[in-house]
């Protein structure tokens, strides 16, 4: 399975893993909550790159015993990755509040060498930034990169977009970099760097600054990853995006006008993964209609949007749709189409 993964993804994964190990060592030496948050950000980046393994051909080949195989595995991988980020954000928020409200922050920096602490913080800022950059740009075309592009903007991105519009008003040349919205991973790099830098600068004078910076960082991570979790969660719940649903409704309207079709009923469509839509529909036709012609025409209308389509042709043998289900033996077999 690993041999089928692209070299770029494998290199990015092992690079993030190595950076995470180094950050774990730095955190153990510096004893700082905000550096713990940086380490968890690197873990998040490693998981984001690792989610691309689910798209390897050998992984998909193992799915012959299931109706749709492991098509939803990439969605589940990205959902798990974003949920991990939210869980460690909640954990760090709890730790920050305990340090702010309790007496856990007593003199931990007094015994540290000032140069060593500065070195740890600067290394953490650089390594975390590199890790997030690798996650953002080494998985181009992979599931996580797709979610970064199509998910709704987070509150942090919306505020950054407002600031960017003001900057671009005075410097129009920056619009290509800052508009329409900044990459979520780039924003996390800036938030982490700002929290770490200010903790290094003011942490010795104000003991509460480290947990407060960690609290702000955790809120930023949670709000940034929430749209990712919502987008992938809706796919796992077998729903469709509003813009896709509008296209499906238009196709259903066109299919209902096909000669011989009386009604399209029990239609259910959902996103199978990031690029495929599955669905099923019952088509009630006139008694004198040609089943094969109607089937081909209806499928032609729907398969432009629906990738995996199951159609059941039902002859009009009763006066109402409800009574039709009493004549199950007269139904035509199911027809499944996949493109």
Coordinates of C-alpha atoms in Angstrom, one line a residue:
X1 CA 0.0 0.0 0.0
X2 CA 2.7 2.5 0.9
X3 CA 4.7 1.7 -2.3
X4 CA 1.7 3.1 -4.4
X5 CA 1.7 6.5 -2.6
X6 CA 3.4 9.3 -4.5
X7 CA 7.0 10.2 -3.5
X8 CA 5.9 13.7 -2.8
X9 CA 3.3 12.6 -0.3
X10 CA 5.7 10.2 1.4
X11 CA 8.5 12.8 1.6
X12 CA 6.0 15.3 3.1
X13 CA 4.8 12.8 5.6
X14 CA 8.2 11.8 6.9
X15 CA 9.4 15.4 6.9
X16 CA 6.4 16.4 9.1
X17 CA 7.0 13.4 11.3
X18 CA 10.6 14.3 11.9
X19 CA 9.7 17.9 12.6
X20 CA 7.1 16.7 15.1
X21 CA 9.7 14.6 16.9
X22 CA 12.0 17.6 17.2
X23 CA 9.2 19.8 18.4
X24 CA 8.3 17.2 21.1
X25 CA 11.9 17.3 22.3
X26 CA 11.9 21.2 22.4
X27 CA 8.6 21.2 24.3
X28 CA 10.0 18.8 26.9
X29 CA 13.0 21.1 27.4
X30 CA 11.2 24.5 27.4
X31 CA 8.2 23.5 29.5
X32 CA 5.8 25.9 27.8
X33 CA 2.1 25.5 27.0
X34 CA 2.3 27.5 23.8
X35 CA 5.1 25.3 22.6
X36 CA 2.9 22.3 23.3
X37 CA 0.3 23.9 21.1
X38 CA 2.9 24.2 18.4
X39 CA 3.8 20.6 18.7
X40 CA 0.2 19.6 18.3
X41 CA -0.1 21.7 15.2
X42 CA 2.8 19.7 13.8
X43 CA 0.9 16.5 14.7
X44 CA -2.1 17.9 12.8
X45 CA 0.0 18.7 9.8
X46 CA 1.5 15.2 9.8
X47 CA -2.0 13.6 10.0
X48 CA -3.2 15.9 7.1
X49 CA -0.4 14.6 4.9
X50 CA -0.9 11.0 6.0
X51 CA -4.6 11.2 5.0
X52 CA -3.5 11.0 1.4
X53 CA -2.5 7.3 1.8
X54 CA -6.2 6.5 1.5
X55 CA -6.2 7.4 -2.2
X56 CA -3.6 4.9 -3.2
X57 CA -4.7 2.3 -5.8
X58 CA -3.9 -0.7 -3.6
X59 CA -6.0 0.7 -0.8
X60 CA -9.0 1.1 -3.1
X61 CA -8.4 -2.4 -4.5
X62 CA -9.1 -3.9 -1.1
X63 CA -12.7 -2.8 -1.3
X64 CA -14.4 -5.4 -3.6
X65 CA -16.5 -6.8 -0.7
X66 CA -18.4 -3.5 -0.2
X67 CA -21.1 -1.7 -2.2
X68 CA -19.1 1.4 -2.7
X69 CA -15.7 0.0 -1.6
X70 CA -13.5 2.3 0.4
X71 CA -14.6 5.4 -1.6
X72 CA -15.5 7.2 1.6
X73 CA -12.1 6.5 3.3
X74 CA -10.5 9.8 2.2
X75 CA -13.4 11.7 3.6
X76 CA -13.2 9.8 6.9
X77 CA -9.4 10.4 7.0
X78 CA -9.8 14.2 6.6
X79 CA -12.7 14.2 9.1
X80 CA -10.6 12.4 11.7
X81 CA -7.6 14.7 11.1
X82 CA -9.7 17.9 11.6
X83 CA -11.4 16.3 14.6
X84 CA -8.0 15.6 16.1
X85 CA -7.1 19.3 15.8
X86 CA -10.3 20.3 17.6
X87 CA -9.8 17.8 20.4
X88 CA -6.3 18.9 21.2
X89 CA -7.6 22.5 21.0
X90 CA -10.1 21.7 23.7
X91 CA -7.5 20.0 25.8
X92 CA -5.1 23.0 25.6
X93 CA -8.0 25.4 26.4
X94 CA -8.6 23.3 29.6
X95 CA -4.9 23.3 30.5
X96 CA -4.7 27.1 29.9
X97 CA -7.7 27.8 32.1
X98 CA -6.2 25.6 34.9
X99 CA -3.0 27.6 34.7
X100 CA -4.8 30.9 34.6
X101 CA -7.1 30.1 37.5
X102 CA -4.8 27.9 39.5
X103 CA -1.3 28.2 40.8
X104 CA 0.5 26.1 38.2
X105 CA 2.6 28.8 36.8
X106 CA 5.1 29.5 39.5
X107 CA 8.7 30.4 38.5
X108 CA 9.2 27.9 35.8
X109 CA 11.2 30.3 33.7
X110 CA 13.5 31.4 36.5
X111 CA 15.8 28.5 36.1
X112 CA 16.0 28.6 32.4
X113 CA 18.8 30.1 30.4
X114 CA 17.5 33.1 28.5
X115 CA 19.4 32.2 25.4
X116 CA 18.3 28.6 25.5
X117 CA 14.6 29.7 25.9
X118 CA 14.9 32.1 22.9
X119 CA 16.5 29.3 20.8
X120 CA 13.7 26.9 21.7
X121 CA 10.9 29.4 20.8
X122 CA 12.5 30.5 17.5
X123 CA 13.1 26.9 16.5
X124 CA 9.5 26.0 17.4
X125 CA 8.2 28.9 15.3
X126 CA 10.3 27.9 12.3
X127 CA 9.7 24.1 12.5
X128 CA 5.9 24.5 13.0
X129 CA 5.7 26.9 10.1
X130 CA 7.6 24.5 7.8
X131 CA 5.4 21.6 8.9
X132 CA 2.2 23.5 8.1
X133 CA 3.6 24.7 4.8
X134 CA 4.4 21.1 3.9
X135 CA 0.8 20.0 4.8
X136 CA -0.6 22.9 2.7
X137 CA 1.4 22.5 -0.5
X138 CA 2.8 19.0 -0.6
X139 CA -0.6 17.3 -0.9
X140 CA -1.9 19.3 -3.9
X141 CA -4.7 17.4 -5.5
X142 CA -5.1 15.2 -2.4
X143 CA -8.2 15.0 -0.1
X144 CA -7.0 17.5 2.5
X145 CA -6.0 20.0 -0.2
X146 CA -9.5 19.7 -1.7
X147 CA -11.1 20.4 1.6
X148 CA -8.9 23.5 2.1
X149 CA -10.1 24.8 -1.2
X150 CA -13.8 24.1 -1.2
X151 CA -14.9 24.4 2.5
X152 CA -16.5 27.5 3.8
X153 CA -14.3 30.3 5.2
X154 CA -13.6 30.2 9.0
X155 CA -14.2 33.3 11.2
X156 CA -10.4 33.8 11.3
X157 CA -10.3 33.8 7.5
X158 CA -13.2 36.3 7.3
X159 CA -11.5 38.7 9.6
X160 CA -8.2 38.3 7.7
X161 CA -10.0 38.9 4.4
X162 CA -11.4 42.2 5.8
X163 CA -7.9 43.3 6.8
X164 CA -6.5 42.1 3.4
X165 CA -9.1 44.2 1.5
X166 CA -7.9 47.3 3.4
X167 CA -4.3 46.5 2.6
X168 CA -5.0 45.8 -1.0
X169 CA -6.8 49.1 -1.3
X170 CA -3.5 50.9 -0.7
X171 CA -1.3 48.2 -2.3
X172 CA -3.3 46.6 -5.2
X173 CA -0.4 44.4 -6.1
X174 CA -0.9 42.2 -3.1
X175 CA -4.5 41.2 -4.1
X176 CA -3.1 38.1 -5.9
X177 CA -1.7 36.9 -2.6
X178 CA -4.3 38.0 0.0
X179 CA -7.6 37.8 -1.9
X180 CA -10.2 36.3 -2.0
X181 CA -9.0 34.5 1.2
X182 CA -5.8 33.4 2.8
X183 CA -5.0 29.7 3.0
X184 CA -6.1 28.4 6.4
X185 CA -2.7 26.8 7.1
X186 CA -0.9 30.1 6.4
X187 CA -3.1 31.8 8.9
X188 CA -2.3 29.1 11.5
X189 CA 1.4 29.8 10.9
X190 CA 0.9 33.5 11.6
X191 CA -1.2 32.9 14.7
X192 CA 1.3 30.4 16.1
X193 CA 4.2 32.6 15.4
X194 CA 2.5 35.6 17.0
X195 CA 1.5 33.7 20.1
X196 CA 5.0 32.2 20.5
X197 CA 6.8 35.4 19.8
X198 CA 4.8 37.5 22.3
X199 CA 5.1 34.7 24.9
X200 CA 8.9 34.8 24.5
X201 CA 8.9 38.6 24.8
X202 CA 6.5 39.0 27.7
X203 CA 6.4 35.6 29.3
X204 CA 9.0 36.4 32.0
X205 CA 7.3 39.6 33.1
X206 CA 3.8 38.2 33.1
X207 CA 3.4 34.7 34.3
X208 CA -0.1 34.5 32.9
X209 CA 0.9 35.3 29.4
X210 CA 1.9 31.8 28.4
X211 CA -1.5 30.2 29.2
X212 CA -3.3 33.2 27.7
X213 CA -1.3 32.9 24.4
X214 CA -2.1 29.2 24.4
X215 CA -5.8 29.9 24.9
X216 CA -5.8 32.3 22.0
X217 CA -3.9 29.8 19.8
X218 CA -6.3 27.0 20.7
X219 CA -9.3 29.2 19.8
X220 CA -7.7 30.0 16.5
X221 CA -7.1 26.4 15.7
X222 CA -10.6 25.3 16.7
X223 CA -12.3 28.0 14.6
X224 CA -10.1 27.4 11.6
X225 CA -10.7 23.6 11.5
X226 CA -14.4 23.8 12.3
X227 CA -15.4 24.4 8.6
X228 CA -13.3 21.3 7.6
X229 CA -15.1 19.1 10.1
X230 CA -18.5 20.4 9.0
X231 CA -17.8 19.9 5.3
X232 CA -16.5 16.3 5.7
X233 CA -19.1 15.5 8.3
X234 CA -22.0 16.4 6.0
X235 CA -20.5 14.1 3.3
X236 CA -20.4 11.3 5.9
X237 CA -24.0 12.0 6.8
X238 CA -24.9 11.4 3.1
X239 CA -26.0 14.9 2.2
X240 CA -25.2 17.1 -0.8
X241 CA -24.0 20.7 -1.0
X242 CA -26.7 23.3 -1.9
X243 CA -25.1 24.1 -5.3
X244 CA -25.0 20.4 -6.2
X245 CA -28.6 19.9 -5.0
X246 CA -29.7 22.7 -7.4
X247 CA -28.1 20.9 -10.3
X248 CA -29.7 17.6 -9.3
X249 CA -33.1 19.3 -9.1
X250 CA -32.7 20.6 -12.6
X251 CA -31.7 17.2 -13.9
X252 CA -34.8 15.6 -12.1
X253 CA -37.0 18.2 -13.8
X254 CA -35.6 17.4 -17.2
X255 CA -35.9 13.7 -16.6
X256 CA -39.5 14.0 -15.6
X257 CA -40.4 15.4 -19.0
X258 CA -39.2 12.4 -20.9
X259 CA -41.8 10.8 -23.1
X260 CA -43.5 7.9 -21.2
X261 CA -42.4 9.0 -17.7
X262 CA -45.3 9.7 -15.4
X263 CA -43.4 10.3 -12.1
X264 CA -40.0 10.2 -10.5
X265 CA -40.4 9.0 -6.9
X266 CA -38.2 8.0 -3.9
X267 CA -35.2 9.9 -5.2
X268 CA -32.2 10.0 -2.9
X269 CA -28.9 11.4 -3.8
X270 CA -25.8 12.0 -1.7
X271 CA -22.1 12.7 -2.0
X272 CA -20.1 9.4 -2.0
X273 CA -16.8 11.2 -1.7
X274 CA -15.2 14.5 -2.7
X275 CA -15.7 13.9 -6.4
X276 CA -18.6 11.4 -6.8
X277 CA -22.3 11.5 -6.2
X278 CA -24.4 8.4 -5.8
X279 CA -28.2 8.1 -5.9
X280 CA -31.2 6.0 -6.6
X281 CA -34.6 6.8 -8.1
X282 CA -37.9 5.0 -9.0
X283 CA -39.4 5.9 -12.4
X284 CA -43.1 5.2 -13.0
X285 CA -43.8 4.9 -16.7
X286 CA -46.9 4.4 -18.8
X287 CA -48.0 0.8 -19.7
X288 CA -47.3 1.3 -23.3
X289 CA -43.9 2.9 -22.8
X290 CA -40.7 1.2 -24.0
X291 CA -38.8 0.5 -20.8
X292 CA -35.3 0.5 -22.4
X293 CA -35.8 3.7 -24.2
X294 CA -37.2 5.5 -21.1
X295 CA -34.3 4.0 -19.0
X296 CA -31.7 5.2 -21.5
X297 CA -33.1 8.7 -21.7
X298 CA -33.6 9.1 -18.0
X299 CA -30.1 7.9 -17.3
X300 CA -28.7 10.2 -19.9
X301 CA -30.3 13.1 -18.1
X302 CA -29.1 12.1 -14.6
X303 CA -25.6 10.7 -15.2
X304 CA -24.3 14.1 -16.2
X305 CA -24.3 14.8 -12.4
X306 CA -24.8 11.4 -10.7
X307 CA -21.7 9.2 -11.0
X308 CA -23.3 6.0 -9.4
X309 CA -27.0 5.8 -10.3
X310 CA -29.5 3.1 -9.5
X311 CA -32.8 3.3 -11.5
X312 CA -35.9 1.2 -11.0
X313 CA -38.5 1.2 -13.8
X314 CA -42.1 0.7 -12.5
X315 CA -45.0 0.1 -14.9
X316 CA -48.2 2.0 -14.2
X317 CA -50.4 -0.9 -13.1
X318 CA -52.5 1.0 -10.5
X319 CA -54.4 4.2 -10.2
X320 CA -52.2 5.6 -7.4
X321 CA -48.5 5.4 -6.4
X322 CA -49.4 4.0 -3.0
X323 CA -51.3 1.0 -4.5
X324 CA -48.4 0.3 -6.8
X325 CA -46.3 -1.2 -4.0
X326 CA -48.9 -4.0 -3.8
X327 CA -47.8 -5.2 -7.2
X328 CA -44.1 -5.7 -6.5
X329 CA -44.0 -8.8 -8.8
X330 CA -44.7 -6.6 -11.8
X331 CA -41.7 -4.3 -11.3
X332 CA -38.8 -4.3 -13.6
X333 CA -35.3 -5.2 -12.2
X334 CA -33.0 -2.6 -10.8
X335 CA -30.6 -0.9 -13.3
X336 CA -27.3 0.5 -11.9
X337 CA -25.1 2.8 -13.9
X338 CA -21.7 4.0 -13.0
X339 CA -19.3 6.4 -14.7

